[in-house]
Amino acid sequence: MSKKIIVAEDSSVIQNLTRKILSQLNYEISSVKNGQQVLDLLQKDDFSLVLLDIHMPVMDGMECAKQIRSMDGSNNNIPIIAITGNANNYTMEDFEQVGINAFIPKPLNYDSVVEMVKKYTDDN
């Protein structure tokens, strides 16, 4: 059975590239544009991983991660990988405080994305 991943990214280009690459590796991708849509999906279904842009409209990635961690049910401990173009503005401690497991800086290196996704979905 394929692993289900949420790609939360307000850039259509990054979203489409990520979807294409991960779909080729047999991941089932749900793409959304903001943190509220991530929470809505997680309330309806179980997922294996969230790739979460930090700067999005409606609800940013930091707030979204906090809310995921406070949810009831099995999705509250889902691995969260932050995607950010402003990695210098945050420390790993900042990410850990809101429950983010790891981060990948932009511009994205898709080899790193695939490696990280495999690591957190146990697909090594």
Tab-separated table of N, CA and C in Angstrom:
chain	number	residue	atom	x	y	z
A	1	MET	N	0.843	-1.186	0.000
A	1	MET	CA	0.000	0.000	0.000
A	1	MET	C	0.887	1.248	0.000
A	2	SER	N	0.530	2.223	-0.798
A	2	SER	CA	1.374	3.412	-0.879
A	2	SER	C	1.178	4.307	0.336
A	3	LYS	N	2.226	4.979	0.696
A	3	LYS	CA	2.188	5.921	1.815
A	3	LYS	C	1.549	7.219	1.347
A	4	LYS	N	0.750	7.821	2.216
A	4	LYS	CA	0.065	9.062	1.868
A	4	LYS	C	0.775	10.248	2.508
A	5	ILE	N	1.053	11.244	1.678
A	5	ILE	CA	1.804	12.422	2.111
A	5	ILE	C	1.018	13.673	1.767
A	6	ILE	N	0.994	14.610	2.713
A	6	ILE	CA	0.428	15.929	2.441
A	6	ILE	C	1.580	16.860	2.068
A	7	VAL	N	1.437	17.545	0.944
A	7	VAL	CA	2.387	18.579	0.545
A	7	VAL	C	1.663	19.913	0.713
A	8	ALA	N	2.059	20.667	1.736
A	8	ALA	CA	1.455	21.974	2.017
A	8	ALA	C	2.426	23.048	1.553
A	9	GLU	N	2.080	23.678	0.453
A	9	GLU	CA	2.997	24.632	-0.188
A	9	GLU	C	2.163	25.593	-1.025
A	10	ASP	N	2.344	26.901	-0.805
A	10	ASP	CA	1.544	27.865	-1.568
A	10	ASP	C	2.122	28.158	-2.947
A	11	SER	N	3.323	27.687	-3.246
A	11	SER	CA	3.903	27.835	-4.580
A	11	SER	C	3.459	26.654	-5.445
A	12	SER	N	2.700	26.933	-6.497
A	12	SER	CA	2.229	25.870	-7.392
A	12	SER	C	3.388	25.129	-8.049
A	13	VAL	N	4.466	25.854	-8.365
A	13	VAL	CA	5.617	25.227	-9.017
A	13	VAL	C	6.244	24.182	-8.091
A	14	ILE	N	6.520	24.566	-6.850
A	14	ILE	CA	7.121	23.632	-5.889
A	14	ILE	C	6.149	22.486	-5.610
A	15	GLN	N	4.875	22.813	-5.448
A	15	GLN	CA	3.870	21.795	-5.174
A	15	GLN	C	3.818	20.761	-6.303
A	16	ASN	N	3.786	21.242	-7.550
A	16	ASN	CA	3.685	20.327	-8.686
A	16	ASN	C	4.945	19.481	-8.875
A	17	LEU	N	6.116	20.095	-8.713
A	17	LEU	CA	7.367	19.339	-8.819
A	17	LEU	C	7.454	18.262	-7.733
A	18	THR	N	7.117	18.635	-6.523
A	18	THR	CA	7.173	17.692	-5.401
A	18	THR	C	6.200	16.543	-5.635
A	19	ARG	N	4.990	16.885	-6.070
A	19	ARG	CA	3.978	15.859	-6.354
A	19	ARG	C	4.488	14.891	-7.431
A	20	LYS	N	5.042	15.437	-8.494
A	20	LYS	CA	5.504	14.613	-9.611
A	20	LYS	C	6.609	13.652	-9.165
A	21	ILE	N	7.584	14.167	-8.457
A	21	ILE	CA	8.724	13.349	-8.021
A	21	ILE	C	8.283	12.272	-7.038
A	22	LEU	N	7.485	12.643	-6.049
A	22	LEU	CA	7.072	11.664	-5.036
A	22	LEU	C	6.055	10.672	-5.587
A	23	SER	N	5.218	11.097	-6.521
A	23	SER	CA	4.255	10.176	-7.145
A	23	SER	C	4.984	9.086	-7.931
A	24	GLN	N	6.095	9.467	-8.575
A	24	GLN	CA	6.888	8.482	-9.323
A	24	GLN	C	7.470	7.417	-8.395
A	25	LEU	N	7.598	7.748	-7.127
A	25	LEU	CA	8.129	6.802	-6.134
A	25	LEU	C	6.985	6.082	-5.406
A	26	ASN	N	5.785	6.180	-5.977
A	26	ASN	CA	4.590	5.493	-5.477
A	26	ASN	C	4.046	6.028	-4.158
A	27	TYR	N	4.304	7.284	-3.871
A	27	TYR	CA	3.639	7.921	-2.747
A	27	TYR	C	2.328	8.514	-3.253
A	28	GLU	N	1.321	8.493	-2.409
A	28	GLU	CA	0.044	9.111	-2.745
A	28	GLU	C	0.064	10.528	-2.170
A	29	ILE	N	-0.059	11.531	-3.029
A	29	ILE	CA	0.134	12.918	-2.628
A	29	ILE	C	-1.186	13.680	-2.574
A	30	SER	N	-1.395	14.388	-1.478
A	30	SER	CA	-2.489	15.359	-1.367
A	30	SER	C	-1.831	16.724	-1.238
A	31	SER	N	-2.161	17.632	-2.149
A	31	SER	CA	-1.552	18.963	-2.147
A	31	SER	C	-2.540	19.992	-1.631
A	32	VAL	N	-2.040	20.861	-0.757
A	32	VAL	CA	-2.848	21.963	-0.231
A	32	VAL	C	-2.012	23.238	-0.220
A	33	LYS	N	-2.691	24.377	-0.052
A	33	LYS	CA	-2.022	25.682	-0.151
A	33	LYS	C	-1.857	26.390	1.188
A	34	ASN	N	-2.439	25.854	2.276
A	34	ASN	CA	-2.276	26.519	3.577
A	34	ASN	C	-2.460	25.533	4.720
A	35	GLY	N	-2.096	25.992	5.911
A	35	GLY	CA	-2.123	25.139	7.093
A	35	GLY	C	-3.508	24.681	7.493
A	36	GLN	N	-4.520	25.505	7.293
A	36	GLN	CA	-5.885	25.108	7.646
A	36	GLN	C	-6.319	23.900	6.813
A	37	GLN	N	-5.931	23.888	5.537
A	37	GLN	CA	-6.275	22.752	4.680
A	37	GLN	C	-5.569	21.475	5.137
A	38	VAL	N	-4.363	21.605	5.692
A	38	VAL	CA	-3.656	20.447	6.260
A	38	VAL	C	-4.481	19.866	7.402
A	39	LEU	N	-4.917	20.725	8.322
A	39	LEU	CA	-5.701	20.259	9.466
A	39	LEU	C	-6.992	19.600	9.010
A	40	ASP	N	-7.640	20.182	7.997
A	40	ASP	CA	-8.884	19.604	7.475
A	40	ASP	C	-8.645	18.192	6.945
A	41	LEU	N	-7.556	17.996	6.190
A	41	LEU	CA	-7.234	16.668	5.655
A	41	LEU	C	-6.939	15.670	6.774
A	42	LEU	N	-6.173	16.107	7.758
A	42	LEU	CA	-5.782	15.212	8.855
A	42	LEU	C	-6.978	14.784	9.702
A	43	GLN	N	-8.027	15.594	9.719
A	43	GLN	CA	-9.221	15.213	10.465
A	43	GLN	C	-10.047	14.174	9.718
A	44	LYS	N	-9.833	14.052	8.398
A	44	LYS	CA	-10.622	13.127	7.579
A	44	LYS	C	-9.936	11.795	7.333
A	45	ASP	N	-8.594	11.772	7.369
A	45	ASP	CA	-7.871	10.585	6.919
A	45	ASP	C	-6.526	10.486	7.638
A	46	ASP	N	-5.924	9.305	7.579
A	46	ASP	CA	-4.586	9.106	8.140
A	46	ASP	C	-3.543	9.290	7.047
A	47	PHE	N	-2.431	9.910	7.418
A	47	PHE	CA	-1.333	10.155	6.494
A	47	PHE	C	-0.036	9.684	7.131
A	48	SER	N	0.996	9.514	6.297
A	48	SER	CA	2.304	9.049	6.766
A	48	SER	C	3.259	10.188	7.062
A	49	LEU	N	3.025	11.368	6.439
A	49	LEU	CA	3.997	12.457	6.526
A	49	LEU	C	3.363	13.758	6.050
A	50	VAL	N	3.836	14.883	6.626
A	50	VAL	CA	3.447	16.205	6.136
A	50	VAL	C	4.715	16.954	5.734
A	51	LEU	N	4.764	17.405	4.482
A	51	LEU	CA	5.791	18.347	4.027
A	51	LEU	C	5.142	19.715	4.130
A	52	LEU	N	5.694	20.570	4.965
A	52	LEU	CA	4.990	21.777	5.387
A	52	LEU	C	5.808	23.036	5.133
A	53	ASP	N	5.330	23.853	4.194
A	53	ASP	CA	5.952	25.155	3.973
A	53	ASP	C	5.720	26.003	5.226
A	54	ILE	N	6.695	26.792	5.601
A	54	ILE	CA	6.549	27.624	6.802
A	54	ILE	C	5.733	28.877	6.508
A	55	HIS	N	5.947	29.503	5.367
A	55	HIS	CA	5.239	30.756	5.046
A	55	HIS	C	4.123	30.498	4.049
A	56	MET	N	2.895	30.432	4.577
A	56	MET	CA	1.704	30.214	3.751
A	56	MET	C	0.599	31.154	4.216
A	57	PRO	N	-0.366	31.423	3.347
A	57	PRO	CA	-1.511	32.244	3.762
A	57	PRO	C	-2.436	31.454	4.693
A	58	VAL	N	-3.377	32.138	5.301
A	58	VAL	CA	-4.409	31.588	6.186
A	58	VAL	C	-3.814	31.094	7.501
A	59	MET	N	-2.951	30.060	7.445
A	59	MET	CA	-2.260	29.561	8.644
A	59	MET	C	-0.865	29.128	8.231
A	60	ASP	N	0.148	29.709	8.885
A	60	ASP	CA	1.521	29.354	8.511
A	60	ASP	C	1.919	27.992	9.073
A	61	GLY	N	3.071	27.517	8.633
A	61	GLY	CA	3.532	26.190	9.003
A	61	GLY	C	3.813	26.017	10.480
A	62	MET	N	4.327	27.046	11.133
A	62	MET	CA	4.636	26.930	12.570
A	62	MET	C	3.340	26.727	13.370
A	63	GLU	N	2.327	27.529	13.086
A	63	GLU	CA	1.045	27.394	13.778
A	63	GLU	C	0.380	26.065	13.428
A	64	CYS	N	0.464	25.676	12.181
A	64	CYS	CA	-0.113	24.415	11.740
A	64	CYS	C	0.524	23.240	12.491
A	65	ALA	N	1.845	23.242	12.609
A	65	ALA	CA	2.541	22.162	13.327
A	65	ALA	C	2.070	22.092	14.774
A	66	LYS	N	1.940	23.254	15.429
A	66	LYS	CA	1.445	23.286	16.817
A	66	LYS	C	0.061	22.648	16.915
A	67	GLN	N	-0.800	22.999	15.970
A	67	GLN	CA	-2.176	22.485	15.995
A	67	GLN	C	-2.220	20.984	15.714
A	68	ILE	N	-1.357	20.514	14.808
A	68	ILE	CA	-1.298	19.071	14.535
A	68	ILE	C	-0.934	18.331	15.812
A	69	ARG	N	0.066	18.841	16.520
A	69	ARG	CA	0.525	18.166	17.744
A	69	ARG	C	-0.529	18.163	18.855
A	70	SER	N	-1.475	19.087	18.794
A	70	SER	CA	-2.506	19.130	19.841
A	70	SER	C	-3.802	18.415	19.414
A	71	MET	N	-3.802	17.807	18.220
A	71	MET	CA	-4.984	17.085	17.742
A	71	MET	C	-5.189	15.790	18.506
A	72	ASP	N	-6.432	15.333	18.497
A	72	ASP	CA	-6.738	14.001	19.012
A	72	ASP	C	-6.527	13.001	17.884
A	73	GLY	N	-6.195	11.771	18.243
A	73	GLY	CA	-6.082	10.731	17.227
A	73	GLY	C	-4.661	10.438	16.806
A	74	SER	N	-4.546	9.561	15.816
A	74	SER	CA	-3.232	9.039	15.429
A	74	SER	C	-2.386	10.033	14.642
A	75	ASN	N	-2.996	11.027	14.035
A	75	ASN	CA	-2.217	11.963	13.224
A	75	ASN	C	-1.428	12.977	14.051
A	76	ASN	N	-1.645	13.033	15.365
A	76	ASN	CA	-0.938	14.045	16.160
A	76	ASN	C	0.552	13.746	16.317
A	77	ASN	N	0.976	12.550	15.962
A	77	ASN	CA	2.422	12.261	16.034
A	77	ASN	C	3.014	11.989	14.651
A	78	ILE	N	2.309	12.431	13.612
A	78	ILE	CA	2.780	12.277	12.242
A	78	ILE	C	4.099	13.045	12.054
A	79	PRO	N	5.059	12.477	11.324
A	79	PRO	CA	6.282	13.240	11.050
A	79	PRO	C	5.965	14.496	10.229
A	80	ILE	N	6.580	15.609	10.616
A	80	ILE	CA	6.410	16.877	9.910
A	80	ILE	C	7.788	17.358	9.462
A	81	ILE	N	7.921	17.586	8.158
A	81	ILE	CA	9.157	18.145	7.614
A	81	ILE	C	8.839	19.539	7.100
A	82	ALA	N	9.505	20.528	7.670
A	82	ALA	CA	9.297	21.915	7.245
A	82	ALA	C	10.082	22.182	5.967
A	83	ILE	N	9.471	23.014	5.107
A	83	ILE	CA	10.138	23.503	3.908
A	83	ILE	C	10.190	25.019	4.055
A	84	THR	N	11.381	25.603	4.009
A	84	THR	CA	11.441	27.052	4.212
A	84	THR	C	12.525	27.728	3.404
A	85	GLY	N	12.193	28.898	2.911
A	85	GLY	CA	13.175	29.740	2.246
A	85	GLY	C	13.878	30.646	3.230
A	86	ASN	N	13.414	30.636	4.478
A	86	ASN	CA	13.987	31.497	5.521
A	86	ASN	C	14.569	30.677	6.655
A	87	ALA	N	15.306	29.642	6.307
A	87	ALA	CA	15.866	28.756	7.332
A	87	ALA	C	16.743	29.523	8.315
A	88	ASN	N	17.364	30.605	7.863
A	88	ASN	CA	18.232	31.387	8.748
A	88	ASN	C	17.451	32.101	9.845
A	89	ASN	N	16.147	32.261	9.649
A	89	ASN	CA	15.318	32.930	10.652
A	89	ASN	C	14.898	31.998	11.779
A	90	TYR	N	15.160	30.705	11.627
A	90	TYR	CA	14.732	29.711	12.615
A	90	TYR	C	15.902	28.823	13.003
A	91	THR	N	15.834	28.303	14.215
A	91	THR	CA	16.790	27.280	14.637
A	91	THR	C	16.037	25.951	14.677
A	92	MET	N	16.774	24.861	14.723
A	92	MET	CA	16.125	23.551	14.846
A	92	MET	C	15.313	23.514	16.141
A	93	GLU	N	15.782	24.232	17.148
A	93	GLU	CA	15.043	24.302	18.413
A	93	GLU	C	13.676	24.967	18.214
A	94	ASP	N	13.624	26.031	17.396
A	94	ASP	CA	12.338	26.677	17.086
A	94	ASP	C	11.384	25.668	16.459
A	95	PHE	N	11.903	24.900	15.508
A	95	PHE	CA	11.069	23.903	14.835
A	95	PHE	C	10.619	22.818	15.812
A	96	GLU	N	11.550	22.339	16.634
A	96	GLU	CA	11.217	21.278	17.594
A	96	GLU	C	10.169	21.724	18.602
A	97	GLN	N	10.210	22.994	18.990
A	97	GLN	CA	9.232	23.504	19.965
A	97	GLN	C	7.800	23.403	19.466
A	98	VAL	N	7.593	23.477	18.156
A	98	VAL	CA	6.238	23.365	17.614
A	98	VAL	C	5.954	21.955	17.089
A	99	GLY	N	6.936	21.065	17.219
A	99	GLY	CA	6.716	19.676	16.847
A	99	GLY	C	7.179	19.287	15.459
A	100	ILE	N	8.004	20.114	14.831
A	100	ILE	CA	8.533	19.788	13.506
A	100	ILE	C	9.753	18.883	13.675
A	101	ASN	N	9.778	17.787	12.911
A	101	ASN	CA	10.839	16.789	13.051
A	101	ASN	C	12.131	17.164	12.336
A	102	ALA	N	12.016	17.837	11.183
A	102	ALA	CA	13.191	18.164	10.370
A	102	ALA	C	12.813	19.298	9.433
A	103	PHE	N	13.823	19.893	8.789
A	103	PHE	CA	13.504	20.909	7.789
A	103	PHE	C	14.424	20.798	6.593
A	104	ILE	N	13.908	21.283	5.474
A	104	ILE	CA	14.655	21.311	4.223
A	104	ILE	C	14.627	22.751	3.728
A	105	PRO	N	15.793	23.354	3.474
A	105	PRO	CA	15.810	24.738	2.986
A	105	PRO	C	15.442	24.830	1.512
A	106	LYS	N	14.895	25.973	1.138
A	106	LYS	CA	14.677	26.296	-0.284
A	106	LYS	C	15.899	27.063	-0.761
A	107	PRO	N	16.261	26.999	-2.026
A	107	PRO	CA	15.606	26.197	-3.059
A	107	PRO	C	15.773	24.712	-2.781
A	108	LEU	N	14.720	23.952	-3.073
A	108	LEU	CA	14.711	22.534	-2.727
A	108	LEU	C	15.680	21.729	-3.565
A	109	ASN	N	16.406	20.871	-2.885
A	109	ASN	CA	17.213	19.852	-3.546
A	109	ASN	C	16.360	18.589	-3.463
A	110	TYR	N	15.840	18.140	-4.616
A	110	TYR	CA	14.883	17.037	-4.583
A	110	TYR	C	15.492	15.712	-4.170
A	111	ASP	N	16.795	15.550	-4.303
A	111	ASP	CA	17.436	14.358	-3.751
A	111	ASP	C	17.299	14.370	-2.232
A	112	SER	N	17.474	15.540	-1.633
A	112	SER	CA	17.315	15.672	-0.180
A	112	SER	C	15.870	15.438	0.245
A	113	VAL	N	14.939	15.954	-0.561
A	113	VAL	CA	13.517	15.756	-0.246
A	113	VAL	C	13.191	14.265	-0.240
A	114	VAL	N	13.599	13.560	-1.283
A	114	VAL	CA	13.322	12.120	-1.382
A	114	VAL	C	13.974	11.364	-0.225
A	115	GLU	N	15.227	11.705	0.074
A	115	GLU	CA	15.947	11.057	1.175
A	115	GLU	C	15.214	11.275	2.504
A	116	MET	N	14.779	12.509	2.751
A	116	MET	CA	14.085	12.844	3.992
A	116	MET	C	12.730	12.131	4.069
A	117	VAL	N	12.006	12.126	2.961
A	117	VAL	CA	10.692	11.468	2.930
A	117	VAL	C	10.864	9.968	3.225
A	118	LYS	N	11.845	9.353	2.579
A	118	LYS	CA	12.090	7.929	2.819
A	118	LYS	C	12.461	7.674	4.275
A	119	LYS	N	13.276	8.543	4.838
A	119	LYS	CA	13.696	8.384	6.231
A	119	LYS	C	12.493	8.424	7.181
A	120	TYR	N	11.593	9.370	6.950
A	120	TYR	CA	10.459	9.543	7.876
A	120	TYR	C	9.247	8.683	7.558
A	121	THR	N	9.266	7.989	6.419
A	121	THR	CA	8.177	7.053	6.134
A	121	THR	C	8.682	5.606	6.183
A	122	ASP	N	9.921	5.425	6.676
A	122	ASP	CA	10.532	4.102	6.797
A	122	ASP	C	10.596	3.355	5.479
A	123	ASP	N	10.848	4.069	4.391
A	123	ASP	CA	10.955	3.449	3.074
A	123	ASP	C	12.408	3.370	2.617
A	124	ASN	N	13.298	2.959	3.479
A	124	ASN	CA	14.717	2.886	3.099
A	124	ASN	C	15.029	1.584	2.404
